[in-house]
Amino acid sequence: MEGGAGGGDKAVETVIAGNYVEMESEGKVRDVKSRVSNFLWHGGSVYDAWFSCASNQVAQVLLTLPYSFSQLGMLSGIMFQLFYGLLGSWTAYLISVLYVEYRTRKEREKKADFRNHVIQWFEVLDGLLGKHWRNVGLAFNCTFLLFGSVIQLIACASNIYYINDNLDKRTWTYIFGACCATTVFIPSFHNYRIWSFLGLVMTTYTAWYLTIASILHGPMEGVKHSGPTKMVLYFTGATNILYTFGGHAVTVEIMHAMWKPQKFKSIYLLATLYVLTLTLPSASAVYWAFGDALLNHSNAFSLLPKSPFRDMAVVLMLIHQFITFGFACTPLYFVWEKAIGLHECKSMCKRAAARLPVVIPIWFLAIIFPFFGPINSAVGSLLVSFTVYIIPALAHIFTFKSAAARENAVEQPPKWFGRWVGAYVINIFVVVWVLIVGFGFGGWASVTNFVRQIDTFGLFTKCYQCPPPLPLAGHLNATAAGAAPPMYHGGHSNHTHNL
């Protein structure tokens, strides 16, 4: 769709229909090979966008939500998921409105041709509000996506360890860093059609595996559900959920990959509703079964007995995390390409080679901070809070602060939200709430917890939250009996405390 940025065979025509900009394909597919390529590789429909949003929104975080429930308690965990799901859907809607507004203005002025250029969030801010907004947006967005990619890499190492513990998690991080580097060959979000679909199927399996396996396992012996017990834990758990529903830092890139971007308005909300059918049952069931044991096991896989079904879930999550790594890293590739002047280059090999330096710092940071679970909360409070909640709400307020801007807006706020007054009230509430609760209390709690991980385990820790080695005879006896090591049933050593 985007020519050099999309790598497609089809010409694309930019048209203005009514007040909206649409991307429509020209030309007919000529042979079977092209038809198959088009079906698997070139996605720009509403359905593609929905799969991309839902697939990107919940990946490894599915495994840390039970950990958050142990910090929050069952009721607060459910309420925060519903609340932040709605809040995230609203700010994703704001981002979509600002994208269409920016693009429509540029098309009407005939000052830009986006057929070989992927529009990004910082460019929307630049076009609507100026360079200072652009710089702030670029800094927060890039830092968030950088650590979002780091988290996916950490999750890969954390998960594979539960299938094969012959290598420590740090070694697995080296291996998966090399594997994830292959995402440099995916041109743009336009080319994630089959990957987005498969990613959501994989996450759906994992979510229902966690739910069913926990119910069949039943409450572990002596299970307790004492959360919330400490304020620092409560807000750490809340910011992990803030992070869960803050996956719309790539909204603009997903919209740009659509043939009709103006149809994105409700897609994120529909994706969130589906994601809630995965996150609520799985987190609730795992917390019901294992309770406070989750406080020392941030990865839900660590408490479930080893079985072919669990191994399948681990493998599927690994593949999905590879896909989500690409989702988080692709916007960084675009920024880097634009910085070195290769973004509109039509040679994918040159662009792939140029992208490789982006992966190196991600790889390095995943080795320094392998704290699966606590790092989610830290990123949620310090980066997600601004990137996808506060900045979009403020940008919407300032873009349409004048009566003329509101009157000429491409997208008017819906009636059921009270038009402009209602939109402004909601935006102010989002800014105040996230600034105080998400960034303020959440930042304090998550950074406190994160520092404790460093004090307990140190930087470059070789195997975060790994069980102590079993004596050889005990390990052989456990294997012969078909049992899992003690860690999988809620036991923990002095080396696994993270609080």
Coordinates of C-alpha atoms in Angstrom, one line a residue:
M1 CA 0.0 0.0 0.0
E2 CA 2.8 2.4 0.8
G3 CA 5.0 1.8 -2.1
G4 CA 8.5 1.8 -0.8
A5 CA 7.2 1.6 2.7
G6 CA 4.6 -1.0 2.0
G7 CA 6.3 -3.1 -0.7
G8 CA 3.1 -3.9 -2.6
D9 CA 2.6 -4.6 -6.3
K10 CA -0.6 -2.5 -6.5
A11 CA -0.7 1.2 -7.3
V12 CA -2.5 3.2 -4.7
E13 CA -4.6 6.3 -5.2
T14 CA -5.3 8.8 -2.5
V15 CA -8.8 10.2 -2.8
I16 CA -10.9 12.5 -0.8
A17 CA -14.4 11.3 -0.3
G18 CA -16.6 13.8 1.5
N19 CA -14.5 15.0 4.4
Y20 CA -12.3 11.9 4.6
V21 CA -9.2 10.7 3.0
E22 CA -9.4 7.1 1.7
M23 CA -6.8 4.8 0.3
E24 CA -8.2 2.8 -2.6
S25 CA -6.4 0.1 -4.6
E26 CA -6.1 0.2 -8.4
G27 CA -5.3 -2.5 -10.8
K28 CA -6.3 -6.2 -10.9
V29 CA -4.4 -9.1 -9.6
R30 CA -3.2 -11.1 -12.7
D31 CA -2.2 -14.5 -11.5
V32 CA -2.6 -17.1 -8.8
K33 CA 0.8 -16.3 -7.2
S34 CA -0.2 -12.6 -6.9
R35 CA -3.6 -13.6 -5.5
V36 CA -2.0 -15.8 -2.8
S37 CA 0.5 -13.0 -2.0
N38 CA -2.2 -10.5 -1.8
F39 CA -4.4 -12.7 0.5
L40 CA -1.5 -13.4 3.0
W41 CA 0.7 -10.4 2.8
H42 CA -1.3 -7.2 1.8
G43 CA -3.8 -6.2 4.5
G44 CA -5.6 -2.9 4.6
S45 CA -9.1 -3.7 5.5
V46 CA -11.1 -3.0 8.6
Y47 CA -10.7 -6.6 9.7
D48 CA -6.9 -6.4 9.3
A49 CA -6.8 -3.4 11.5
W50 CA -9.0 -5.2 14.1
F51 CA -6.7 -8.2 14.1
S52 CA -3.6 -6.0 14.4
C53 CA -5.1 -4.0 17.3
A54 CA -6.3 -7.1 19.2
S55 CA -3.2 -9.1 18.5
N56 CA -0.9 -6.2 19.5
Q57 CA -2.8 -5.3 22.7
V58 CA -2.4 -8.5 24.6
A59 CA 0.7 -10.8 24.3
Q60 CA 3.1 -11.5 27.1
V61 CA 1.0 -9.2 29.4
L62 CA -1.5 -12.0 29.5
L63 CA 0.9 -14.0 31.6
T64 CA 1.5 -11.1 34.1
L65 CA -2.1 -10.1 34.7
P66 CA -2.6 -12.9 37.4
Y67 CA 0.5 -11.4 39.1
S68 CA -1.3 -8.0 39.0
F69 CA -4.4 -9.6 40.5
S70 CA -2.4 -10.9 43.4
Q71 CA -1.2 -7.4 44.1
L72 CA -4.7 -5.8 43.6
G73 CA -7.1 -8.4 44.7
M74 CA -9.9 -9.9 42.6
L75 CA -12.4 -7.0 42.6
S76 CA -9.9 -4.3 41.9
G77 CA -8.2 -6.3 39.2
I78 CA -11.5 -6.7 37.4
M79 CA -12.5 -3.1 37.8
F80 CA -9.2 -1.7 36.6
Q81 CA -9.3 -3.9 33.5
L82 CA -12.7 -2.6 32.6
F83 CA -11.8 1.0 33.4
Y84 CA -8.5 1.2 31.6
G85 CA -10.0 -0.7 28.7
L86 CA -12.5 2.1 28.2
L87 CA -9.9 4.8 28.8
G88 CA -7.6 3.2 26.3
S89 CA -10.4 3.0 23.7
W90 CA -11.2 6.7 24.1
T91 CA -7.6 7.9 23.6
A92 CA -7.2 5.5 20.6
Y93 CA -10.3 7.2 19.2
L94 CA -8.6 10.6 19.8
I95 CA -5.5 9.5 18.0
S96 CA -7.6 8.3 15.0
V97 CA -9.4 11.7 14.9
L98 CA -6.1 13.6 15.0
Y99 CA -4.6 11.4 12.2
V100 CA -7.6 11.9 9.9
E101 CA -7.6 15.7 10.7
Y102 CA -3.8 16.0 9.9
R103 CA -4.0 13.9 6.7
T104 CA -7.1 15.6 5.4
R105 CA -5.5 19.1 5.9
K106 CA -2.3 18.0 4.1
E107 CA -4.2 16.4 1.2
R108 CA -6.4 19.5 0.8
E109 CA -3.3 21.7 0.7
K110 CA -1.7 19.3 -1.8
K111 CA 1.5 19.7 0.2
A112 CA 2.3 16.0 0.7
D113 CA 2.2 12.7 -1.1
F114 CA 2.0 9.8 1.4
R115 CA 2.1 7.0 -1.1
N116 CA 5.8 6.3 -0.3
H117 CA 5.7 7.6 3.2
V118 CA 4.3 6.2 6.5
I119 CA 2.7 8.8 8.7
Q120 CA 3.7 8.5 12.3
W121 CA 2.3 10.0 15.5
F122 CA 5.1 12.6 16.0
E123 CA 4.4 13.9 12.4
V124 CA 0.7 14.3 13.3
L125 CA 1.7 16.3 16.3
D126 CA 4.1 18.4 14.3
G127 CA 1.5 19.1 11.6
L128 CA -1.2 20.1 14.0
L129 CA 0.6 21.7 16.9
G130 CA 4.2 22.4 16.0
K131 CA 7.7 21.2 16.6
H132 CA 7.7 21.3 20.4
W133 CA 4.8 18.8 20.5
R134 CA 6.5 16.8 17.9
N135 CA 9.7 16.5 20.0
V136 CA 7.9 15.5 23.1
G137 CA 5.7 13.0 21.3
L138 CA 8.7 11.5 19.5
A139 CA 10.7 11.1 22.7
F140 CA 7.9 9.4 24.7
N141 CA 6.8 7.3 21.7
C142 CA 10.2 6.0 20.8
T143 CA 11.2 5.3 24.4
F144 CA 8.0 3.4 25.0
L145 CA 8.3 1.3 21.9
L146 CA 11.9 0.6 22.7
F147 CA 11.1 -0.8 26.1
G148 CA 8.0 -2.5 24.6
S149 CA 10.3 -4.4 22.4
V150 CA 12.6 -5.1 25.3
I151 CA 9.7 -6.6 27.2
Q152 CA 8.8 -8.9 24.4
L153 CA 12.4 -10.2 24.3
I154 CA 12.4 -10.7 28.0
A155 CA 9.1 -12.6 27.8
C156 CA 10.5 -14.9 25.1
A157 CA 13.4 -16.0 27.4
S158 CA 11.1 -16.3 30.4
N159 CA 8.7 -18.5 28.6
I160 CA 11.0 -20.9 26.8
Y161 CA 12.7 -21.6 30.1
Y162 CA 9.6 -23.5 31.2
I163 CA 10.1 -25.9 28.3
N164 CA 13.8 -26.2 28.3
D165 CA 15.8 -25.2 31.4
N166 CA 19.1 -26.5 30.1
L167 CA 20.0 -23.0 29.2
D168 CA 19.5 -20.0 31.5
K169 CA 17.2 -17.1 30.6
R170 CA 20.0 -14.8 29.7
T171 CA 21.3 -17.3 27.1
W172 CA 17.8 -17.6 25.7
T173 CA 17.7 -13.8 25.5
Y174 CA 20.8 -13.9 23.2
I175 CA 19.1 -16.5 21.0
F176 CA 15.7 -14.8 20.7
G177 CA 17.4 -11.4 20.1
A178 CA 18.9 -12.8 17.0
C179 CA 15.6 -14.4 16.0
C180 CA 13.6 -11.2 16.5
A181 CA 16.1 -9.2 14.4
T182 CA 14.5 -10.9 11.3
T183 CA 11.6 -8.5 11.7
V184 CA 13.7 -6.0 9.8
F185 CA 12.5 -7.7 6.6
I186 CA 8.8 -6.9 7.2
P187 CA 8.2 -3.7 5.3
S188 CA 5.3 -2.2 7.2
F189 CA 2.0 -2.8 9.1
H190 CA 0.4 -3.3 5.7
N191 CA 2.3 -6.7 5.6
Y192 CA 1.2 -8.1 8.9
R193 CA -2.1 -9.6 7.7
I194 CA -1.4 -13.3 8.3
W195 CA 0.8 -12.6 11.3
S196 CA -1.9 -10.6 13.1
F197 CA -4.5 -13.3 12.5
L198 CA -2.2 -16.1 13.8
G199 CA -1.1 -14.0 16.7
L200 CA -4.6 -13.5 18.0
V201 CA -5.4 -17.2 17.5
M202 CA -2.3 -18.1 19.6
T203 CA -3.2 -15.6 22.4
T204 CA -6.8 -17.0 22.4
Y205 CA -5.5 -20.5 22.9
T206 CA -3.1 -19.4 25.7
A207 CA -5.8 -17.4 27.5
W208 CA -8.2 -20.3 27.6
Y209 CA -5.5 -22.8 28.5
L210 CA -4.7 -20.7 31.5
T211 CA -8.3 -20.5 32.4
I212 CA -9.2 -24.2 32.0
A213 CA -5.9 -25.5 33.4
S214 CA -6.3 -23.3 36.6
I215 CA -9.9 -24.5 37.1
L216 CA -9.0 -28.1 36.7
H217 CA -6.0 -27.7 39.0
G218 CA -8.2 -26.1 41.6
P219 CA -7.0 -24.1 44.6
M220 CA -3.5 -25.1 45.6
E221 CA -3.0 -26.4 49.2
G222 CA -3.1 -23.6 51.7
V223 CA -4.0 -21.0 49.1
K224 CA -4.5 -17.4 50.4
H225 CA -6.0 -14.4 48.6
S226 CA -4.8 -11.6 50.8
G227 CA -4.4 -8.8 48.2
P228 CA -4.3 -5.9 48.4
T229 CA -1.9 -5.7 51.4
K230 CA 0.5 -2.9 50.5
M231 CA -0.1 0.4 48.7
V232 CA 3.2 -0.1 46.7
L233 CA 1.9 -3.5 45.4
Y234 CA -1.6 -2.1 44.7
F235 CA -0.4 0.7 42.4
T236 CA 2.2 -1.6 40.8
G237 CA -0.5 -3.9 39.8
A238 CA -2.7 -1.1 38.6
T239 CA 0.0 0.3 36.3
N240 CA 0.6 -3.1 34.8
I241 CA -3.1 -3.0 33.7
L242 CA -2.6 0.6 32.5
Y243 CA 0.2 -0.8 30.4
T244 CA -2.0 -3.7 29.1
F245 CA -4.6 -1.4 27.6
G246 CA -2.0 1.2 26.4
G247 CA -0.9 -0.7 23.3
H248 CA -2.1 1.9 20.9
A249 CA 1.2 3.6 20.5
V250 CA 1.2 2.1 17.0
T251 CA -2.3 3.3 16.2
V252 CA -1.2 5.8 13.5
E253 CA 0.9 3.3 11.7
I254 CA -2.0 0.7 11.7
M255 CA -4.4 3.4 10.4
H256 CA -2.0 4.4 7.7
A257 CA -1.9 0.8 6.5
M258 CA -5.7 0.9 6.0
W259 CA -7.3 1.5 2.7
K260 CA -10.0 3.6 4.5
P261 CA -8.4 5.0 7.7
Q262 CA -11.5 6.9 8.7
K263 CA -13.2 3.6 9.5
F264 CA -10.8 3.0 12.4
K265 CA -12.8 5.0 14.9
S266 CA -14.5 2.1 16.8
I267 CA -12.0 -0.7 15.9
Y268 CA -9.9 -0.3 19.0
L269 CA -12.9 -0.5 21.2
L270 CA -14.1 -3.7 19.5
A271 CA -10.6 -5.1 19.8
T272 CA -10.6 -4.2 23.5
L273 CA -13.9 -5.9 24.1
Y274 CA -12.6 -9.1 22.6
V275 CA -9.3 -8.8 24.6
L276 CA -11.4 -8.6 27.8
T277 CA -12.9 -12.0 27.1
L278 CA -9.4 -13.3 27.2
T279 CA -7.8 -11.4 30.1
L280 CA -10.7 -11.4 32.6
P281 CA -11.3 -15.2 32.8
S282 CA -7.6 -16.1 32.6
A283 CA -6.4 -13.7 35.3
S284 CA -9.3 -14.5 37.6
A285 CA -8.9 -18.3 37.3
V286 CA -5.2 -18.3 37.8
Y287 CA -5.4 -16.0 40.8
W288 CA -8.3 -18.1 42.2
A289 CA -6.1 -21.3 41.9
F290 CA -2.8 -19.9 43.2
G291 CA -3.5 -16.8 45.2
D292 CA -0.6 -15.1 46.9
A293 CA 1.9 -17.6 45.4
L294 CA 1.7 -15.3 42.3
L295 CA 3.4 -12.5 44.2
N296 CA 6.7 -14.4 43.7
H297 CA 5.9 -15.7 40.3
S298 CA 5.2 -13.0 37.8
N299 CA 4.9 -15.5 34.9
A300 CA 1.7 -17.5 35.2
F301 CA 3.3 -20.5 33.4
S302 CA 5.7 -21.0 36.3
L303 CA 2.9 -22.2 38.6
L304 CA 1.1 -24.6 36.2
P305 CA 2.2 -28.2 36.0
K306 CA 4.2 -29.2 33.0
S307 CA 2.0 -30.8 30.3
P308 CA 1.7 -31.0 26.5
F309 CA -1.0 -28.3 26.7
R310 CA 1.3 -26.0 28.6
D311 CA 4.1 -26.6 26.3
M312 CA 1.9 -25.8 23.3
A313 CA 0.8 -22.5 25.0
V314 CA 4.5 -21.6 25.6
V315 CA 5.4 -22.3 22.0
L316 CA 2.4 -20.3 20.7
M317 CA 3.2 -17.4 23.0
L318 CA 6.8 -17.4 21.8
I319 CA 5.7 -17.0 18.2
H320 CA 3.2 -14.3 19.2
Q321 CA 5.9 -12.4 21.1
F322 CA 8.0 -12.5 17.9
I323 CA 5.1 -10.9 16.1
T324 CA 4.5 -8.3 18.8
F325 CA 8.2 -7.5 18.8
G326 CA 7.8 -6.6 15.2
F327 CA 4.7 -4.5 16.0
A328 CA 6.6 -2.5 18.6
C329 CA 9.8 -2.2 16.6
T330 CA 8.5 -1.4 13.2
P331 CA 7.7 2.3 14.1
L332 CA 11.2 2.6 15.4
Y333 CA 12.5 1.2 12.1
F334 CA 10.5 4.0 10.3
V335 CA 11.9 6.7 12.6
W336 CA 15.4 5.5 12.0
E337 CA 14.9 5.2 8.2
K338 CA 13.6 8.8 8.1
A339 CA 16.6 10.0 10.2
I340 CA 19.1 8.5 7.8
G341 CA 17.1 9.3 4.6
L342 CA 16.3 5.7 3.6
H343 CA 12.5 5.6 4.4
E344 CA 11.4 6.0 0.8
C345 CA 14.1 3.6 -0.6
K346 CA 12.4 0.9 -2.7
S347 CA 15.1 -1.7 -2.0
M348 CA 13.9 -3.8 1.0
C349 CA 17.4 -5.3 1.4
K350 CA 18.9 -1.9 1.9
R351 CA 16.2 -0.8 4.4
A352 CA 16.5 -4.1 6.3
A353 CA 20.3 -3.7 6.6
A354 CA 19.8 -0.1 7.8
R355 CA 17.3 -1.2 10.4
L356 CA 19.6 -3.7 12.2
P357 CA 21.2 -1.0 14.5
V358 CA 17.8 -0.5 16.1
V359 CA 17.7 -4.0 17.4
I360 CA 21.1 -3.8 19.2
P361 CA 20.1 -1.5 22.1
I362 CA 16.9 -3.5 22.6
W363 CA 18.9 -6.7 22.9
F364 CA 21.3 -5.1 25.3
L365 CA 18.6 -3.6 27.6
A366 CA 16.8 -7.0 27.8
I367 CA 20.0 -8.5 29.1
I368 CA 20.5 -5.7 31.7
F369 CA 16.9 -5.6 33.0
P370 CA 15.4 -9.1 32.7
F371 CA 12.7 -8.4 35.3
F372 CA 9.6 -9.9 33.7
G373 CA 6.5 -8.4 35.3
P374 CA 7.9 -5.4 37.3
I375 CA 9.3 -3.8 34.1
N376 CA 5.8 -3.8 32.6
S377 CA 4.6 -1.6 35.5
A378 CA 7.5 0.7 35.3
V379 CA 7.1 1.2 31.6
G380 CA 3.3 1.7 32.1
S381 CA 3.6 4.4 34.7
L382 CA 6.5 6.4 33.3
L383 CA 6.0 6.0 29.5
V384 CA 2.5 4.6 28.6
S385 CA 0.8 7.2 30.9
F386 CA 2.1 10.0 28.7
T387 CA 2.5 8.4 25.3
V388 CA -1.0 7.0 24.8
Y389 CA -3.2 8.7 27.5
I390 CA -2.0 12.2 28.5
I391 CA -0.5 13.5 25.2
P392 CA -3.4 12.4 22.9
A393 CA -5.9 14.0 25.3
L394 CA -4.0 17.3 25.5
A395 CA -3.3 17.3 21.8
H396 CA -7.0 16.9 21.0
I397 CA -7.8 19.8 23.4
F398 CA -5.2 22.2 21.9
T399 CA -5.9 21.2 18.3
F400 CA -9.5 22.2 18.6
K401 CA -9.3 25.0 21.1
S402 CA -10.5 27.6 18.7
A403 CA -14.1 27.9 17.5
A404 CA -13.0 27.8 13.9
A405 CA -11.0 24.6 14.4
R406 CA -14.0 23.0 16.0
E407 CA -16.4 24.1 13.3
N408 CA -14.1 22.9 10.5
A409 CA -13.1 19.6 12.2
V410 CA -13.2 16.6 9.9
E411 CA -14.5 14.5 12.7
Q412 CA -17.1 15.9 15.1
P413 CA -17.4 14.3 18.6
P414 CA -20.4 12.0 18.8
K415 CA -23.7 13.2 20.3
W416 CA -23.8 10.6 23.1
F417 CA -20.5 12.0 24.5
G418 CA -21.9 15.5 24.6
R419 CA -20.2 16.9 21.5
W420 CA -17.3 19.2 22.2
V421 CA -18.1 19.9 25.8
G422 CA -18.3 16.2 26.6
A423 CA -15.1 15.5 24.8
Y424 CA -13.3 18.2 26.7
V425 CA -14.6 17.0 30.0
I426 CA -13.5 13.4 29.3
N427 CA -10.1 14.6 28.1
I428 CA -9.5 16.6 31.2
F429 CA -10.5 13.7 33.4
V430 CA -8.1 11.4 31.5
V431 CA -5.2 13.8 31.9
V432 CA -5.9 14.4 35.7
W433 CA -6.5 10.7 36.5
V434 CA -3.5 9.3 34.6
L435 CA -1.2 12.1 35.8
I436 CA -2.1 11.5 39.5
V437 CA -2.9 7.8 39.7
G438 CA -1.0 6.4 36.7
F439 CA 2.2 8.5 36.7
G440 CA 2.2 9.8 40.3
F441 CA 1.2 6.9 42.5
G442 CA 1.9 4.3 39.8
G443 CA 5.3 5.7 39.1
W444 CA 6.3 5.7 42.8
A445 CA 5.1 2.2 43.3
S446 CA 6.5 0.6 40.1
V447 CA 9.9 2.3 40.4
T448 CA 10.1 1.3 44.1
N449 CA 9.4 -2.3 43.1
F450 CA 11.8 -2.1 40.1
V451 CA 14.6 -0.9 42.3
R452 CA 14.0 -3.8 44.7
Q453 CA 14.5 -6.2 41.8
I454 CA 17.9 -4.6 41.0
D455 CA 18.8 -4.7 44.7
T456 CA 17.8 -8.4 45.0
F457 CA 19.0 -9.8 41.7
G458 CA 21.4 -7.2 40.4
L459 CA 21.8 -6.1 36.8
F460 CA 22.6 -8.7 34.1
T461 CA 21.1 -11.4 36.4
K462 CA 21.6 -14.7 34.7
C463 CA 18.3 -16.4 35.5
Y464 CA 15.5 -14.1 37.0
Q465 CA 13.1 -15.9 39.3
C466 CA 14.6 -19.3 38.4
P467 CA 14.2 -22.1 41.0
P468 CA 17.3 -23.3 42.8
P469 CA 19.0 -26.3 41.2
L470 CA 17.6 -29.6 42.5
P471 CA 19.9 -32.3 43.7
L472 CA 20.5 -34.8 40.9
A473 CA 18.8 -37.7 42.7
G474 CA 15.7 -35.6 43.6
H475 CA 15.5 -34.3 40.0
L476 CA 15.6 -37.8 38.6
N477 CA 12.9 -38.9 41.1
A478 CA 10.7 -36.0 40.2
T479 CA 11.1 -36.6 36.5
A480 CA 10.4 -40.3 36.9
A481 CA 7.2 -39.5 38.8
G482 CA 6.1 -37.0 36.1
A483 CA 6.1 -34.1 38.5
A484 CA 7.1 -30.6 38.0
P485 CA 10.0 -29.0 40.0
P486 CA 8.8 -27.3 43.2
M487 CA 8.6 -23.9 41.6
Y488 CA 5.7 -24.9 39.4
H489 CA 3.5 -25.7 42.4
G490 CA 4.0 -22.4 44.2
G491 CA 7.1 -23.1 46.1
H492 CA 9.9 -20.5 46.0
S493 CA 13.4 -20.1 47.3
N494 CA 15.1 -17.1 48.8
H495 CA 16.2 -16.3 45.3
T496 CA 12.7 -15.7 43.9
H497 CA 11.5 -13.0 46.2
N498 CA 10.7 -9.8 44.3
L499 CA 8.9 -7.7 46.8

